[in-house]
PDB file of C-alpha atoms and ligand atoms in Angstrom:
ATOM      1  CA  MET A   1      -7.169  17.444 -13.993  1.00  0.00           C
ATOM      2  CA  ASP A   2      -6.424  20.365 -11.596  1.00  0.00           C
ATOM      3  CA  LEU A   3      -7.584  18.754  -7.879  1.00  0.00           C
ATOM      4  CA  GLY A   4      -6.806  21.039  -5.704  1.00  0.00           C
ATOM      5  CA  ILE A   5      -3.907  20.954  -3.475  1.00  0.00           C
ATOM      6  CA  LYS A   6      -1.493  22.070  -5.147  1.00  0.00           C
ATOM      7  CA  GLY A   7       0.649  22.701  -2.092  1.00  0.00           C
ATOM      8  CA  LYS A   8      -1.165  20.871   0.732  1.00  0.00           C
ATOM      9  CA  ARG A   9       1.712  18.109   2.614  1.00  0.00           C
ATOM     10  CA  ALA A  10       1.744  14.534   2.779  1.00  0.00           C
ATOM     11  CA  LEU A  11       2.568  11.587   4.787  1.00  0.00           C
ATOM     12  CA  VAL A  12       3.003   9.170   2.681  1.00  0.00           C
ATOM     13  CA  CYS A  13       4.429   5.680   4.226  1.00  0.00           C
ATOM     14  CA  ALA A  14       6.128   2.695   3.201  1.00  0.00           C
ATOM     15  CA  SER A  15       6.551   4.766  -0.637  1.00  0.00           C
ATOM     16  CA  SER A  16       9.679   4.122  -2.542  1.00  0.00           C
ATOM     17  CA  LYS A  17       8.697   1.540  -4.430  1.00  0.00           C
ATOM     18  CA  GLY A  18       5.230  -0.114  -5.611  1.00  0.00           C
ATOM     19  CA  LEU A  19       1.568   1.096  -4.307  1.00  0.00           C
ATOM     20  CA  GLY A  20       3.170   3.480  -2.087  1.00  0.00           C
ATOM     21  CA  ARG A  21       5.559   5.099  -4.323  1.00  0.00           C
ATOM     22  CA  GLY A  22       2.841   5.337  -7.318  1.00  0.00           C
ATOM     23  CA  CYS A  23       0.800   7.864  -4.387  1.00  0.00           C
ATOM     24  CA  ALA A  24       3.333   9.682  -3.594  1.00  0.00           C
ATOM     25  CA  GLU A  25       4.036  10.829  -7.853  1.00  0.00           C
ATOM     26  CA  ALA A  26       0.500  10.662  -8.621  1.00  0.00           C
ATOM     27  CA  LEU A  27      -0.064  13.594  -5.586  1.00  0.00           C
ATOM     28  CA  ALA A  28       3.338  15.472  -6.264  1.00  0.00           C
ATOM     29  CA  GLU A  29       2.196  15.364  -9.641  1.00  0.00           C
ATOM     30  CA  ALA A  30      -0.852  17.447  -8.714  1.00  0.00           C
ATOM     31  CA  GLY A  31       1.276  20.316  -6.305  1.00  0.00           C
ATOM     32  CA  VAL A  32       1.171  18.436  -3.231  1.00  0.00           C
ATOM     33  CA  ASN A  33       4.519  18.953  -0.711  1.00  0.00           C
ATOM     34  CA  LEU A  34       5.385  15.537   0.714  1.00  0.00           C
ATOM     35  CA  VAL A  35       6.873  13.230   3.590  1.00  0.00           C
ATOM     36  CA  ILE A  36       8.099   9.872   2.218  1.00  0.00           C
ATOM     37  CA  ASN A  37       9.241   7.108   3.746  1.00  0.00           C
ATOM     38  CA  ALA A  38      10.788   3.523   3.579  1.00  0.00           C
ATOM     39  CA  ARG A  39      12.901   1.014   5.300  1.00  0.00           C
ATOM     40  CA  GLY A  40      15.615   1.187   2.826  1.00  0.00           C
ATOM     41  CA  SER A  41      17.495   4.754   2.271  1.00  0.00           C
ATOM     42  CA  GLU A  42      18.863   3.957  -0.587  1.00  0.00           C
ATOM     43  CA  ALA A  43      15.427   3.135  -3.345  1.00  0.00           C
ATOM     44  CA  LEU A  44      13.397   6.202  -0.761  1.00  0.00           C
ATOM     45  CA  GLU A  45      16.310   8.887  -1.604  1.00  0.00           C
ATOM     46  CA  ALA A  46      16.511   7.916  -5.010  1.00  0.00           C
ATOM     47  CA  THR A  47      12.878   7.774  -5.454  1.00  0.00           C
ATOM     48  CA  ALA A  48      12.981  11.553  -3.170  1.00  0.00           C
ATOM     49  CA  GLN A  49      15.616  13.176  -5.834  1.00  0.00           C
ATOM     50  CA  HIS A  50      13.105  11.492  -8.855  1.00  0.00           C
ATOM     51  CA  ILE A  51      10.042  13.359  -7.864  1.00  0.00           C
ATOM     52  CA  ARG A  52      11.664  16.631  -7.055  1.00  0.00           C
ATOM     53  CA  ASN A  53      13.777  16.661 -10.198  1.00  0.00           C
ATOM     54  CA  THR A  54      10.414  16.076 -12.082  1.00  0.00           C
ATOM     55  CA  TYR A  55       7.530  17.651 -10.462  1.00  0.00           C
ATOM     56  CA  GLY A  56       9.229  20.290  -8.515  1.00  0.00           C
ATOM     57  CA  VAL A  57       7.679  19.978  -5.269  1.00  0.00           C
ATOM     58  CA  SER A  58       9.441  19.071  -1.344  1.00  0.00           C
ATOM     59  CA  VAL A  59      10.384  15.321  -0.380  1.00  0.00           C
ATOM     60  CA  GLU A  60      11.645  14.651   2.452  1.00  0.00           C
ATOM     61  CA  THR A  61      12.995  10.796   3.898  1.00  0.00           C
ATOM     62  CA  VAL A  62      12.223   9.575   7.015  1.00  0.00           C
ATOM     63  CA  ALA A  63      14.186   6.051   7.204  1.00  0.00           C
ATOM     64  CA  CYS A  64      12.713   3.854   9.361  1.00  0.00           C
ATOM     65  CA  ASP A  65       9.921   0.959  10.056  1.00  0.00           C
ATOM     66  CA  VAL A  66       6.266   2.278  10.009  1.00  0.00           C
ATOM     67  CA  THR A  67       5.269  -0.466  12.486  1.00  0.00           C
ATOM     68  CA  THR A  68       7.555   0.227  14.536  1.00  0.00           C
ATOM     69  CA  GLN A  69       6.597   2.654  17.850  1.00  0.00           C
ATOM     70  CA  ASP A  70       9.561   3.846  17.094  1.00  0.00           C
ATOM     71  CA  GLY A  71       9.647   4.390  13.884  1.00  0.00           C
ATOM     72  CA  GLN A  72       5.898   6.033  13.514  1.00  0.00           C
ATOM     73  CA  ALA A  73       7.957   8.347  16.235  1.00  0.00           C
ATOM     74  CA  GLN A  74      10.460   9.233  13.737  1.00  0.00           C
ATOM     75  CA  LEU A  75       8.112  10.048  11.624  1.00  0.00           C
ATOM     76  CA  LEU A  76       4.862  12.050  13.160  1.00  0.00           C
ATOM     77  CA  GLU A  77       8.009  14.478  13.769  1.00  0.00           C
ATOM     78  CA  VAL A  78       9.055  15.185  10.794  1.00  0.00           C
ATOM     79  CA  ALA A  79       5.519  15.332   8.906  1.00  0.00           C
ATOM     80  CA  GLY A  80       3.837  17.302  12.098  1.00  0.00           C
ATOM     81  CA  GLN A  81       1.265  19.010  10.498  1.00  0.00           C
ATOM     82  CA  VAL A  82      -0.205  17.393   7.373  1.00  0.00           C
ATOM     83  CA  ASP A  83      -3.177  17.766   4.634  1.00  0.00           C
ATOM     84  CA  ILE A  84      -2.603  13.702   4.089  1.00  0.00           C
ATOM     85  CA  LEU A  85      -1.810  10.853   5.124  1.00  0.00           C
ATOM     86  CA  VAL A  86      -1.234   7.534   3.189  1.00  0.00           C
ATOM     87  CA  ASN A  87      -1.129   4.609   5.405  1.00  0.00           C
ATOM     88  CA  ASN A  88       0.715   1.278   4.024  1.00  0.00           C
ATOM     89  CA  ALA A  89       3.140  -1.348   5.216  1.00  0.00           C
ATOM     90  CA  GLY A  90       4.968  -4.475   3.764  1.00  0.00           C
ATOM     91  CA  GLY A  91       2.260  -7.526   3.898  1.00  0.00           C
ATOM     92  CA  PRO A  92       2.291  -9.949   5.664  1.00  0.00           C
ATOM     93  CA  PRO A  93       3.924 -13.837   4.822  1.00  0.00           C
ATOM     94  CA  PRO A  94       1.391 -16.822   3.270  1.00  0.00           C
ATOM     95  CA  GLY A  95       1.161 -19.842   4.541  1.00  0.00           C
ATOM     96  CA  MET A  96      -1.851 -22.280   5.677  1.00  0.00           C
ATOM     97  CA  TRP A  97      -4.699 -21.569   7.944  1.00  0.00           C
ATOM     98  CA  THR A  98      -2.724 -23.712  10.539  1.00  0.00           C
ATOM     99  CA  ASP A  99       0.658 -22.159  10.068  1.00  0.00           C
ATOM    100  CA  TRP A 100      -0.041 -19.099  12.687  1.00  0.00           C
ATOM    101  CA  GLU A 101       0.537 -18.773  16.435  1.00  0.00           C
ATOM    102  CA  ARG A 102      -0.299 -15.601  18.583  1.00  0.00           C
ATOM    103  CA  ASP A 103       2.475 -13.968  18.441  1.00  0.00           C
ATOM    104  CA  ASP A 104       1.768 -14.443  13.979  1.00  0.00           C
ATOM    105  CA  PHE A 105      -1.157 -12.524  14.299  1.00  0.00           C
ATOM    106  CA  ILE A 106       0.147  -9.190  16.560  1.00  0.00           C
ATOM    107  CA  ALA A 107       2.466  -9.723  14.128  1.00  0.00           C
ATOM    108  CA  ALA A 108       0.609  -8.666  11.836  1.00  0.00           C
ATOM    109  CA  LEU A 109      -2.395  -6.768  13.365  1.00  0.00           C
ATOM    110  CA  ASP A 110       0.362  -4.460  14.649  1.00  0.00           C
ATOM    111  CA  ALA A 111       1.451  -3.815  10.657  1.00  0.00           C
ATOM    112  CA  ASN A 112      -1.846  -3.704   8.947  1.00  0.00           C
ATOM    113  CA  MET A 113      -4.280  -3.143  11.221  1.00  0.00           C
ATOM    114  CA  LEU A 114      -2.812  -0.937  14.672  1.00  0.00           C
ATOM    115  CA  THR A 115       0.225   0.873  12.830  1.00  0.00           C
ATOM    116  CA  PRO A 116      -3.018   2.371  10.019  1.00  0.00           C
ATOM    117  CA  ILE A 117      -4.894   3.475  13.386  1.00  0.00           C
ATOM    118  CA  ALA A 118      -1.465   5.346  15.454  1.00  0.00           C
ATOM    119  CA  LEU A 119      -0.895   7.227  12.646  1.00  0.00           C
ATOM    120  CA  ILE A 120      -5.095   8.173  11.349  1.00  0.00           C
ATOM    121  CA  LYS A 121      -4.653   8.916  15.941  1.00  0.00           C
ATOM    122  CA  ALA A 122      -1.905  10.769  15.369  1.00  0.00           C
ATOM    123  CA  LEU A 123      -2.623  13.689  12.740  1.00  0.00           C
ATOM    124  CA  VAL A 124      -6.547  12.681  12.336  1.00  0.00           C
ATOM    125  CA  PRO A 125      -6.537  15.820  15.093  1.00  0.00           C
ATOM    126  CA  CYS A 126      -5.435  18.730  13.454  1.00  0.00           C
ATOM    127  CA  MET A 127      -6.888  17.732  10.056  1.00  0.00           C
ATOM    128  CA  MET A 128     -10.056  18.260  12.143  1.00  0.00           C
ATOM    129  CA  GLU A 129      -9.764  21.424  13.467  1.00  0.00           C
ATOM    130  CA  ARG A 130      -8.106  23.175  10.535  1.00  0.00           C
ATOM    131  CA  GLY A 131     -11.150  21.824   8.707  1.00  0.00           C
ATOM    132  CA  TRP A 132      -9.496  19.579   5.938  1.00  0.00           C
ATOM    133  CA  GLY A 133      -8.782  16.486   5.595  1.00  0.00           C
ATOM    134  CA  ARG A 134      -7.957  13.671   3.324  1.00  0.00           C
ATOM    135  CA  VAL A 135      -6.334   9.904   4.865  1.00  0.00           C
ATOM    136  CA  VAL A 136      -6.127   6.564   2.393  1.00  0.00           C
ATOM    137  CA  ASN A 137      -5.070   3.279   3.391  1.00  0.00           C
ATOM    138  CA  ILE A 138      -4.238   0.809   0.601  1.00  0.00           C
ATOM    139  CA  THR A 139      -5.194  -1.991   2.482  1.00  0.00           C
ATOM    140  CA  SER A 140      -6.626  -4.823  -0.398  1.00  0.00           C
ATOM    141  CA  ARG A 141      -8.782  -6.561  -2.236  1.00  0.00           C
ATOM    142  CA  SER A 142      -8.596  -9.881  -0.033  1.00  0.00           C
ATOM    143  CA  VAL A 143     -11.536  -8.050   2.679  1.00  0.00           C
ATOM    144  CA  LYS A 144     -13.835  -8.498   0.544  1.00  0.00           C
ATOM    145  CA  SER A 145     -12.032 -11.733  -1.861  1.00  0.00           C
ATOM    146  CA  PRO A 146     -10.629 -13.651   0.395  1.00  0.00           C
ATOM    147  CA  LEU A 147      -6.943 -15.138  -0.771  1.00  0.00           C
ATOM    148  CA  ASP A 148      -6.630 -18.365   1.043  1.00  0.00           C
ATOM    149  CA  VAL A 149      -2.777 -18.005   1.508  1.00  0.00           C
ATOM    150  CA  LEU A 150      -2.391 -14.870   3.136  1.00  0.00           C
ATOM    151  CA  GLY A 151      -5.262 -16.333   6.069  1.00  0.00           C
ATOM    152  CA  LEU A 152      -3.174 -13.379   8.066  1.00  0.00           C
ATOM    153  CA  SER A 153      -3.771 -10.337   5.899  1.00  0.00           C
ATOM    154  CA  ASN A 154      -7.612 -10.982   5.211  1.00  0.00           C
ATOM    155  CA  SER A 155      -7.925 -11.095   9.107  1.00  0.00           C
ATOM    156  CA  ALA A 156      -5.592  -7.679   9.902  1.00  0.00           C
ATOM    157  CA  ARG A 157      -6.800  -5.564   7.472  1.00  0.00           C
ATOM    158  CA  ALA A 158     -10.438  -6.984   7.808  1.00  0.00           C
ATOM    159  CA  GLY A 159      -9.972  -5.423  11.617  1.00  0.00           C
ATOM    160  CA  LEU A 160      -8.779  -1.749   9.872  1.00  0.00           C
ATOM    161  CA  THR A 161     -11.633  -1.617   7.429  1.00  0.00           C
ATOM    162  CA  GLY A 162     -14.309  -2.470  10.133  1.00  0.00           C
ATOM    163  CA  TYR A 163     -12.326   0.067  12.133  1.00  0.00           C
ATOM    164  CA  VAL A 164     -12.427   2.553   9.226  1.00  0.00           C
ATOM    165  CA  ALA A 165     -16.396   2.155   9.280  1.00  0.00           C
ATOM    166  CA  GLY A 166     -17.244   3.492  11.785  1.00  0.00           C
ATOM    167  CA  MET A 167     -14.976   6.655  12.904  1.00  0.00           C
ATOM    168  CA  SER A 168     -14.824   7.885   8.711  1.00  0.00           C
ATOM    169  CA  ARG A 169     -18.594   8.929  10.025  1.00  0.00           C
ATOM    170  CA  GLN A 170     -17.476   9.914  13.503  1.00  0.00           C
ATOM    171  CA  VAL A 171     -14.622  13.018  11.422  1.00  0.00           C
ATOM    172  CA  ALA A 172     -17.014  13.448   7.650  1.00  0.00           C
ATOM    173  CA  SER A 173     -18.851  16.008   9.205  1.00  0.00           C
ATOM    174  CA  SER A 174     -15.430  18.226  10.224  1.00  0.00           C
ATOM    175  CA  GLY A 175     -14.021  18.377   6.708  1.00  0.00           C
ATOM    176  CA  VAL A 176     -12.223  14.806   6.799  1.00  0.00           C
ATOM    177  CA  VAL A 177     -12.832  11.982   4.357  1.00  0.00           C
ATOM    178  CA  ILE A 178     -10.919   8.666   4.871  1.00  0.00           C
ATOM    179  CA  ASN A 179     -11.633   5.609   2.890  1.00  0.00           C
ATOM    180  CA  ASN A 180      -9.376   2.619   2.099  1.00  0.00           C
ATOM    181  CA  LEU A 181      -7.998   1.477  -1.713  1.00  0.00           C
ATOM    182  CA  LEU A 182      -8.026  -2.032  -2.022  1.00  0.00           C
ATOM    183  CA  PRO A 183      -5.550  -3.121  -4.936  1.00  0.00           C
ATOM    184  CA  GLY A 184      -6.230  -6.855  -6.991  1.00  0.00           C
ATOM    185  CA  SER A 185      -3.074  -7.365  -8.167  1.00  0.00           C
ATOM    186  CA  HIS A 186      -0.751  -4.186  -9.482  1.00  0.00           C
ATOM    187  CA  ALA A 187       2.766  -5.523 -11.109  1.00  0.00           C
ATOM    188  CA  THR A 188       5.521  -4.083  -7.777  1.00  0.00           C
ATOM    189  CA  ASP A 189       8.016  -6.976  -5.689  1.00  0.00           C
ATOM    190  CA  ARG A 190       4.581  -8.017  -4.154  1.00  0.00           C
ATOM    191  CA  ILE A 191       3.653 -10.179  -6.646  1.00  0.00           C
ATOM    192  CA  ALA A 192       6.514 -10.918  -7.709  1.00  0.00           C
ATOM    193  CA  ALA A 193       7.582 -12.577  -4.163  1.00  0.00           C
ATOM    194  CA  LEU A 194       3.709 -14.499  -4.451  1.00  0.00           C
ATOM    195  CA  ASP A 195       3.749 -15.708  -8.062  1.00  0.00           C
ATOM    196  CA  LYS A 196       7.203 -17.270  -7.098  1.00  0.00           C
ATOM    197  CA  GLY A 197       5.813 -18.704  -3.818  1.00  0.00           C
ATOM    198  CA  ALA A 198       3.016 -19.799  -5.977  1.00  0.00           C
ATOM    199  CA  SER A 199       5.360 -20.651  -8.547  1.00  0.00           C
ATOM    200  CA  GLU A 200       7.333 -23.194  -6.612  1.00  0.00           C
ATOM    201  CA  LYS A 201       4.429 -24.691  -4.929  1.00  0.00           C
ATOM    202  CA  LYS A 202       3.202 -25.507  -8.175  1.00  0.00           C
ATOM    203  CA  GLY A 203       6.631 -26.562  -9.602  1.00  0.00           C
ATOM    204  CA  VAL A 204       5.842 -24.860 -12.058  1.00  0.00           C
ATOM    205  CA  SER A 205       8.088 -21.684 -14.087  1.00  0.00           C
ATOM    206  CA  VAL A 206       7.060 -17.989 -12.460  1.00  0.00           C
ATOM    207  CA  ASP A 207       6.082 -17.018 -15.929  1.00  0.00           C
ATOM    208  CA  GLU A 208       3.947 -19.625 -16.222  1.00  0.00           C
ATOM    209  CA  ALA A 209       2.148 -18.790 -12.504  1.00  0.00           C
ATOM    210  CA  ARG A 210       2.216 -15.236 -13.525  1.00  0.00           C
ATOM    211  CA  ASN A 211       0.387 -16.852 -16.618  1.00  0.00           C
ATOM    212  CA  ALA A 212      -2.073 -18.865 -14.866  1.00  0.00           C
ATOM    213  CA  ARG A 213      -3.083 -15.672 -12.536  1.00  0.00           C
ATOM    214  CA  GLN A 214      -3.592 -13.124 -14.951  1.00  0.00           C
ATOM    215  CA  ALA A 215      -5.782 -15.326 -17.677  1.00  0.00           C
ATOM    216  CA  SER A 216      -8.556 -15.207 -14.945  1.00  0.00           C
ATOM    217  CA  ASN A 217      -8.423 -11.721 -14.792  1.00  0.00           C
ATOM    218  CA  PRO A 218     -11.092  -9.505 -17.180  1.00  0.00           C
ATOM    219  CA  THR A 219      -8.201  -7.541 -18.192  1.00  0.00           C
ATOM    220  CA  ARG A 220      -5.673  -9.993 -18.120  1.00  0.00           C
ATOM    221  CA  ARG A 221      -2.601  -8.306 -17.600  1.00  0.00           C
ATOM    222  CA  ASP A 222      -1.969  -6.056 -13.727  1.00  0.00           C
ATOM    223  CA  GLY A 223      -3.049  -3.464 -12.707  1.00  0.00           C
ATOM    224  CA  THR A 224       0.630  -1.207 -12.130  1.00  0.00           C
ATOM    225  CA  ALA A 225       1.717   1.478  -9.823  1.00  0.00           C
ATOM    226  CA  GLU A 226       0.792   4.623 -11.981  1.00  0.00           C
ATOM    227  CA  GLU A 227      -3.112   4.069 -12.007  1.00  0.00           C
ATOM    228  CA  PHE A 228      -3.585   2.724  -8.359  1.00  0.00           C
ATOM    229  CA  GLY A 229      -1.839   5.959  -7.700  1.00  0.00           C
ATOM    230  CA  HIS A 230      -4.019   8.472  -9.481  1.00  0.00           C
ATOM    231  CA  THR A 231      -6.571   6.826  -8.359  1.00  0.00           C
ATOM    232  CA  CYS A 232      -5.490   7.312  -4.496  1.00  0.00           C
ATOM    233  CA  ALA A 233      -4.570  10.945  -5.270  1.00  0.00           C
ATOM    234  CA  PHE A 234      -8.610  11.346  -6.710  1.00  0.00           C
ATOM    235  CA  MET A 235      -9.137  10.551  -3.536  1.00  0.00           C
ATOM    236  CA  CYS A 236      -6.791  12.483  -1.389  1.00  0.00           C
ATOM    237  CA  SER A 237      -8.593  15.488  -4.233  1.00  0.00           C
ATOM    238  CA  GLN A 238     -10.882  17.638  -3.158  1.00  0.00           C
ATOM    239  CA  TYR A 239     -13.454  16.391  -5.115  1.00  0.00           C
ATOM    240  CA  ALA A 240     -13.193  13.826  -3.226  1.00  0.00           C
ATOM    241  CA  GLY A 241     -15.851  15.246  -0.714  1.00  0.00           C
ATOM    242  CA  TYR A 242     -19.166  13.714   0.090  1.00  0.00           C
ATOM    243  CA  MET A 243     -16.697  10.202  -0.360  1.00  0.00           C
ATOM    244  CA  ILE A 244     -16.923   8.561   3.268  1.00  0.00           C
ATOM    245  CA  GLY A 245     -16.254   5.366   4.602  1.00  0.00           C
ATOM    246  CA  GLN A 246     -16.347   3.540   0.590  1.00  0.00           C
ATOM    247  CA  ASN A 247     -13.708   1.587   0.017  1.00  0.00           C
ATOM    248  CA  VAL A 248     -12.845   1.549  -3.612  1.00  0.00           C
ATOM    249  CA  LEU A 249     -11.491  -1.878  -5.699  1.00  0.00           C
ATOM    250  CA  LEU A 250      -9.410  -2.052  -8.154  1.00  0.00           C
ATOM    251  CA  ASP A 251      -8.745  -5.089  -9.258  1.00  0.00           C
ATOM    252  CA  GLY A 252      -9.522  -4.754 -13.313  1.00  0.00           C
ATOM    253  CA  GLY A 253     -12.719  -6.569 -11.621  1.00  0.00           C
ATOM    254  CA  GLU A 254     -11.616  -9.636 -11.143  1.00  0.00           C
ATOM    255  CA  PHE A 255     -13.574  -9.634  -7.635  1.00  0.00           C
ATOM    256  CA  ASN A 256     -17.468 -11.191 -10.112  1.00  0.00           C
ATOM    257  CA  SER A 257     -21.020 -10.009  -8.403  1.00  0.00           C
ATOM    258  CA  THR A 258     -23.430  -7.011 -10.292  1.00  0.00           C
ATOM    259  CA  LEU A 259     -22.979  -4.592  -7.216  1.00  0.00           C
TER     260      LEU A 259
HETATM  261  P1  NAP B 301       6.500  -3.670  -2.472  1.00  0.00           P
HETATM  262  O1  NAP B 301       6.616  -4.021  -3.710  1.00  0.00           O
HETATM  263  O2  NAP B 301       6.401  -4.874  -1.663  1.00  0.00           O
HETATM  264  O3  NAP B 301       6.568  -2.439  -1.832  1.00  0.00           O
HETATM  265  C1  NAP B 301       7.066  -1.744  -0.477  1.00  0.00           C
HETATM  266  C2  NAP B 301       7.043  -0.420   0.340  1.00  0.00           C
HETATM  267  O4  NAP B 301       7.075  -0.225   1.319  1.00  0.00           O
HETATM  268  C3  NAP B 301       9.215  -0.816  -0.772  1.00  0.00           C
HETATM  269  O5  NAP B 301       8.897   1.124  -0.770  1.00  0.00           O
HETATM  270  C4  NAP B 301       9.385  -1.256   1.253  1.00  0.00           C
HETATM  271  O6  NAP B 301      11.067  -0.657   1.187  1.00  0.00           O
HETATM  272  C5  NAP B 301       8.251   0.029   2.016  1.00  0.00           C
HETATM  273  N1  NAP B 301       8.040  -0.619   3.164  1.00  0.00           N
HETATM  274  C6  NAP B 301       8.331  -2.407   3.556  1.00  0.00           C
HETATM  275  N2  NAP B 301       7.539  -2.612   4.360  1.00  0.00           N
HETATM  276  C7  NAP B 301       7.452  -1.296   5.324  1.00  0.00           C
HETATM  277  C8  NAP B 301       8.070  -1.222   6.417  1.00  0.00           C
HETATM  278  N3  NAP B 301       7.900  -1.493   7.250  1.00  0.00           N
HETATM  279  N4  NAP B 301       9.016   0.169   6.732  1.00  0.00           N
HETATM  280  C9  NAP B 301       9.154   1.524   5.829  1.00  0.00           C
HETATM  281  N5  NAP B 301       8.572   0.889   4.420  1.00  0.00           N
HETATM  282  C10 NAP B 301       8.399  -0.573   4.352  1.00  0.00           C
HETATM  283  O7  NAP B 301       5.008  -3.617  -1.860  1.00  0.00           O
HETATM  284  P2  NAP B 301       3.430  -3.427  -3.408  1.00  0.00           P
HETATM  285  O8  NAP B 301       3.426  -3.928  -4.099  1.00  0.00           O
HETATM  286  O9  NAP B 301       3.350  -1.879  -3.187  1.00  0.00           O
HETATM  287  O10 NAP B 301       1.830  -3.919  -1.637  1.00  0.00           O
HETATM  288  C11 NAP B 301       2.262  -2.365  -0.761  1.00  0.00           C
HETATM  289  C12 NAP B 301       0.583  -2.951   0.090  1.00  0.00           C
HETATM  290  O11 NAP B 301      -0.364  -3.405  -0.624  1.00  0.00           O
HETATM  291  C13 NAP B 301       1.314  -4.070   0.793  1.00  0.00           C
HETATM  292  O12 NAP B 301       0.308  -4.324   2.286  1.00  0.00           O
HETATM  293  C14 NAP B 301       1.151  -5.208  -0.289  1.00  0.00           C
HETATM  294  O13 NAP B 301       0.629  -6.242   0.689  1.00  0.00           O
HETATM  295  C15 NAP B 301      -1.093  -5.181  -0.398  1.00  0.00           C
HETATM  296  N6  NAP B 301      -0.777  -5.636  -1.805  1.00  0.00           N
HETATM  297  C16 NAP B 301      -0.930  -5.770  -2.731  1.00  0.00           C
HETATM  298  C17 NAP B 301      -1.075  -5.967  -3.991  1.00  0.00           C
HETATM  299  C18 NAP B 301      -0.402  -5.909  -5.353  1.00  0.00           C
HETATM  300  O14 NAP B 301      -0.638  -6.651  -6.318  1.00  0.00           O
HETATM  301  N7  NAP B 301       1.115  -5.502  -5.075  1.00  0.00           N
HETATM  302  C19 NAP B 301      -2.440  -6.943  -4.011  1.00  0.00           C
HETATM  303  C20 NAP B 301      -2.679  -6.091  -2.701  1.00  0.00           C
HETATM  304  C21 NAP B 301      -2.519  -6.081  -1.487  1.00  0.00           C
HETATM  305  P3  NAP B 301      11.056  -1.129   2.083  1.00  0.00           P
HETATM  306  O15 NAP B 301      11.172  -1.993   1.740  1.00  0.00           O
HETATM  307  O16 NAP B 301      13.204  -0.443   2.337  1.00  0.00           O
HETATM  308  O17 NAP B 301      10.700  -1.329   3.729  1.00  0.00           O
END
């Protein structure tokens, strides 16, 4: 399917691995030129080379921590005017509701709420001037259905979701389309780390922890970064112009609701 975005330019944050990489690859497959980012340069350069070789698009890399002001400045300098922004960063650590102090909340808010907001504020005005833009924020199913051990994530992502709900409608008439994409359980390093934590807590093997988690999903499996990335690419396509301020849940039907 031609998504109608060939030749556009995208900044995809936190994208050397996992869901961010899935989004970068699907956009590249649609002909989008990329700026990709991660803290570690080895995996970042390997991913960039793979994407150039496979899809023939241009890929620039920025090795930095997207959650810092310095990292954001580096990214914005290289990215310049982009048509598409995919916001992503690592998720906060798990724990108990009694564990977290003010500094833990500030760090989670910085990473998963204030960083995407800063990049939206920096890049959306140029999209509005040019009359076309797409922003996808990778959040989490936790905004619909909380994971009890991920209280920092539940809190910070809820804040971003509230911000996007209002501002996406303020900019929609200028041709800028902003939505959130909510992963459920996707096979990445992040979910492997959470399975390891659950196995240690329950005294079972990692396989048993993963099998127990997957047994409660209607698909009985984890999603893939490829499935996630292609959904993101559609949300960045010409055909997503009437999709405003939505929270698209990709969780294999695990969140049990009729609507
Ligand atoms: P992942 O497999 O751990 O990949 C994370 C990617 O982001 C890597 O490329 C990593 O590279 C980069 N990264 C992490 N922190 C960064 C930072 N501060 N600055 C720049 N790059 C950074 O994670 P994932 O599973 O793709 O998850 C992506 C997001 O979705 C996370 O916020 C996660 O909490 C959320 N999520 C995931 C799932 C799931 O099932 N996978 C479910 C719900 C929510 P470096 O380490 O080299 O920086």
